Amino acid sequence: MLEKIEHIGIAVKDLEKSEALFNALLNQTPYKREVVESESVQTVFYQSGPNKIELLQALAPESAIAKYIDKKGEGIHHIAFAVDDIVAELARLKDAGFQLIHETPKEGADGKLIAFLHPKDTNGVLIELCMDKNK
Ligand code: ZN
């Protein structure tokens, strides 16, 4: 089951500048910063009520975030839903005809197992499923 929007991922060019902006917007500092080597991204996370905001900056030109910004500019990159059983959800969505970017979950930031659905099946919106690793 897709339980709730867990976080919204925002692609940014200059994390330092964006952090200053979101610090002012949300009146707080990030609770976490983390490099995800497999994706070549630097991330920071803010808590906003029950949801989170993830800022993502590319660390290499071949990073998906760098490619996204080249094509579409900065902005909302993905919406992540919390799921109770990511393997079961991926199977359900595949059966329902959704194209999966990741057939099996992988390690994401913030202590999560994650997987993405292809945006061509979801009105151009990149959807992430995420599940707490120590669940
Ligand atoms: Zn995310």
mmCIF file of C-alpha atoms and ligand atoms in Angstrom:
data_model
loop_
_atom_site.group_PDB
_atom_site.id
_atom_site.type_symbol
_atom_site.label_atom_id
_atom_site.label_comp_id
_atom_site.label_asym_id
_atom_site.label_seq_id
_atom_site.Cartn_x
_atom_site.Cartn_y
_atom_site.Cartn_z
ATOM 1 C CA MET A 1 0.000 0.000 0.000
ATOM 2 C CA LEU A 2 1.201 3.519 -0.779
ATOM 3 C CA GLU A 3 0.857 4.927 2.728
ATOM 4 C CA LYS A 4 1.596 8.624 2.289
ATOM 5 C CA ILE A 5 3.823 11.057 0.485
ATOM 6 C CA GLU A 6 7.095 10.488 2.316
ATOM 7 C CA HIS A 7 9.089 13.186 0.579
ATOM 8 C CA ILE A 8 9.328 15.411 -2.454
ATOM 9 C CA GLY A 9 12.678 15.455 -4.240
ATOM 10 C CA ILE A 10 13.864 18.741 -5.717
ATOM 11 C CA ALA A 11 16.765 18.898 -8.175
ATOM 12 C CA VAL A 12 19.055 21.865 -7.529
ATOM 13 C CA LYS A 13 22.188 23.200 -9.212
ATOM 14 C CA ASP A 14 23.853 24.746 -6.189
ATOM 15 C CA LEU A 15 23.059 22.989 -2.943
ATOM 16 C CA GLU A 16 24.656 25.671 -0.800
ATOM 17 C CA LYS A 17 22.423 28.372 -2.290
ATOM 18 C CA SER A 18 19.300 26.177 -2.203
ATOM 19 C CA GLU A 19 19.985 25.203 1.391
ATOM 20 C CA ALA A 20 20.097 28.858 2.414
ATOM 21 C CA LEU A 21 16.797 29.369 0.591
ATOM 22 C CA PHE A 22 15.053 26.364 2.193
ATOM 23 C CA ASN A 23 16.489 27.200 5.622
ATOM 24 C CA ALA A 24 14.738 30.559 5.328
ATOM 25 C CA LEU A 25 11.562 29.094 3.791
ATOM 26 C CA LEU A 26 11.104 26.323 6.362
ATOM 27 C CA ASN A 27 12.733 28.185 9.255
ATOM 28 C CA GLN A 28 14.967 25.202 10.073
ATOM 29 C CA THR A 29 18.173 23.543 8.970
ATOM 30 C CA PRO A 30 18.379 20.090 7.346
ATOM 31 C CA TYR A 31 18.232 17.167 9.768
ATOM 32 C CA LYS A 32 20.414 15.099 7.509
ATOM 33 C CA ARG A 33 22.935 15.363 4.689
ATOM 34 C CA GLU A 34 24.079 12.337 2.802
ATOM 35 C CA VAL A 35 26.015 11.434 -0.325
ATOM 36 C CA VAL A 36 24.465 8.597 -2.345
ATOM 37 C CA GLU A 37 27.490 7.271 -4.209
ATOM 38 C CA SER A 38 25.484 4.928 -6.470
ATOM 39 C CA GLU A 39 23.520 7.925 -7.812
ATOM 40 C CA SER A 40 26.376 10.483 -7.658
ATOM 41 C CA VAL A 41 24.225 12.878 -5.654
ATOM 42 C CA GLN A 42 24.547 14.950 -2.528
ATOM 43 C CA THR A 43 21.268 15.160 -0.624
ATOM 44 C CA VAL A 44 19.908 17.120 2.307
ATOM 45 C CA PHE A 45 16.608 16.430 4.077
ATOM 46 C CA TYR A 46 14.171 18.724 5.816
ATOM 47 C CA GLN A 47 11.192 17.650 7.886
ATOM 48 C CA SER A 48 7.948 19.459 7.093
ATOM 49 C CA GLY A 49 5.161 18.123 9.292
ATOM 50 C CA PRO A 50 4.654 14.457 8.355
ATOM 51 C CA ASN A 51 6.533 14.913 5.062
ATOM 52 C CA LYS A 52 10.073 15.635 4.010
ATOM 53 C CA ILE A 53 11.788 17.706 1.378
ATOM 54 C CA GLU A 54 14.878 16.247 -0.245
ATOM 55 C CA LEU A 55 17.229 18.553 -2.128
ATOM 56 C CA LEU A 56 19.451 16.765 -4.640
ATOM 57 C CA GLN A 57 22.596 18.099 -6.269
ATOM 58 C CA ALA A 58 24.567 16.139 -8.867
ATOM 59 C CA LEU A 59 28.168 15.256 -8.006
ATOM 60 C CA ALA A 60 29.019 14.152 -11.554
ATOM 61 C CA PRO A 61 27.806 15.078 -15.056
ATOM 62 C CA GLU A 62 26.533 11.515 -15.650
ATOM 63 C CA SER A 63 24.281 11.695 -12.586
ATOM 64 C CA ALA A 64 20.544 11.438 -13.324
ATOM 65 C CA ILE A 65 20.104 14.767 -11.513
ATOM 66 C CA ALA A 66 22.612 16.523 -13.809
ATOM 67 C CA LYS A 67 20.823 15.106 -16.858
ATOM 68 C CA TYR A 68 17.441 16.139 -15.473
ATOM 69 C CA ILE A 69 18.597 19.719 -14.878
ATOM 70 C CA ASP A 70 20.163 19.886 -18.364
ATOM 71 C CA LYS A 71 16.830 18.860 -19.890
ATOM 72 C CA LYS A 72 14.244 20.481 -17.637
ATOM 73 C CA GLY A 73 16.051 22.886 -15.340
ATOM 74 C CA GLU A 74 15.820 22.927 -11.560
ATOM 75 C CA GLY A 75 12.582 21.907 -9.886
ATOM 76 C CA ILE A 76 10.511 19.025 -8.570
ATOM 77 C CA HIS A 77 12.286 15.843 -9.612
ATOM 78 C CA HIS A 78 10.238 13.111 -7.911
ATOM 79 C CA ILE A 79 7.489 12.325 -5.432
ATOM 80 C CA ALA A 80 8.265 9.518 -2.990
ATOM 81 C CA PHE A 81 5.586 7.376 -1.375
ATOM 82 C CA ALA A 82 6.186 5.392 1.798
ATOM 83 C CA VAL A 83 5.233 1.740 1.387
ATOM 84 C CA ASP A 84 4.911 -1.022 3.967
ATOM 85 C CA ASP A 85 6.302 -3.763 1.697
ATOM 86 C CA ILE A 86 8.328 -2.495 -1.257
ATOM 87 C CA VAL A 87 8.761 -5.923 -2.878
ATOM 88 C CA ALA A 88 5.006 -6.585 -2.796
ATOM 89 C CA GLU A 89 4.233 -3.095 -4.119
ATOM 90 C CA LEU A 90 6.684 -3.452 -7.018
ATOM 91 C CA ALA A 91 5.039 -6.767 -7.940
ATOM 92 C CA ARG A 92 1.555 -5.226 -7.704
ATOM 93 C CA LEU A 93 2.500 -2.220 -9.841
ATOM 94 C CA LYS A 94 4.264 -4.376 -12.429
ATOM 95 C CA ASP A 95 1.132 -6.555 -12.679
ATOM 96 C CA ALA A 96 -0.914 -3.382 -13.109
ATOM 97 C CA GLY A 97 1.210 -2.489 -16.146
ATOM 98 C CA PHE A 98 3.585 0.100 -14.727
ATOM 99 C CA GLN A 99 7.123 0.095 -16.079
ATOM 100 C CA LEU A 100 9.648 -0.223 -13.263
ATOM 101 C CA ILE A 101 13.018 1.512 -13.425
ATOM 102 C CA HIS A 102 14.193 -0.777 -10.613
ATOM 103 C CA GLU A 103 12.829 -4.327 -10.599
ATOM 104 C CA THR A 104 14.340 -4.865 -7.172
ATOM 105 C CA PRO A 105 14.749 -2.261 -4.425
ATOM 106 C CA LYS A 106 18.098 -0.587 -3.909
ATOM 107 C CA GLU A 107 19.767 1.356 -1.118
ATOM 108 C CA GLY A 108 18.636 4.974 -1.062
ATOM 109 C CA ALA A 109 19.342 7.955 1.159
ATOM 110 C CA ASP A 110 17.900 8.394 4.650
ATOM 111 C CA GLY A 111 17.954 4.704 5.651
ATOM 112 C CA LYS A 112 15.543 3.597 2.919
ATOM 113 C CA LEU A 113 15.153 0.889 0.359
ATOM 114 C CA ILE A 114 13.922 2.589 -2.787
ATOM 115 C CA ALA A 115 12.714 1.922 -6.320
ATOM 116 C CA PHE A 116 11.479 4.187 -9.098
ATOM 117 C CA LEU A 117 8.636 3.841 -11.596
ATOM 118 C CA HIS A 118 9.127 5.068 -15.141
ATOM 119 C CA PRO A 119 7.599 8.544 -15.541
ATOM 120 C CA LYS A 120 6.167 7.718 -18.964
ATOM 121 C CA ASP A 121 3.459 5.657 -17.218
ATOM 122 C CA THR A 122 2.772 8.250 -14.519
ATOM 123 C CA ASN A 123 1.920 11.452 -16.383
ATOM 124 C CA GLY A 124 5.555 12.490 -16.571
ATOM 125 C CA VAL A 125 6.008 12.394 -12.795
ATOM 126 C CA LEU A 126 8.891 10.307 -11.510
ATOM 127 C CA ILE A 127 7.526 8.204 -8.638
ATOM 128 C CA GLU A 128 9.754 6.738 -5.929
ATOM 129 C CA LEU A 129 8.656 4.021 -3.528
ATOM 130 C CA CYS A 130 10.539 3.927 -0.257
ATOM 131 C CA MET A 131 10.516 1.713 2.787
ATOM 132 C CA ASP A 132 12.434 2.014 6.043
ATOM 133 C CA LYS A 133 15.332 -0.452 5.965
ATOM 134 C CA ASN A 134 14.928 -1.494 9.575
ATOM 135 C CA LYS A 135 11.257 -2.275 9.230
HETATM 136 ZN ZN ZN B 1 13.850 10.652 -3.001
#
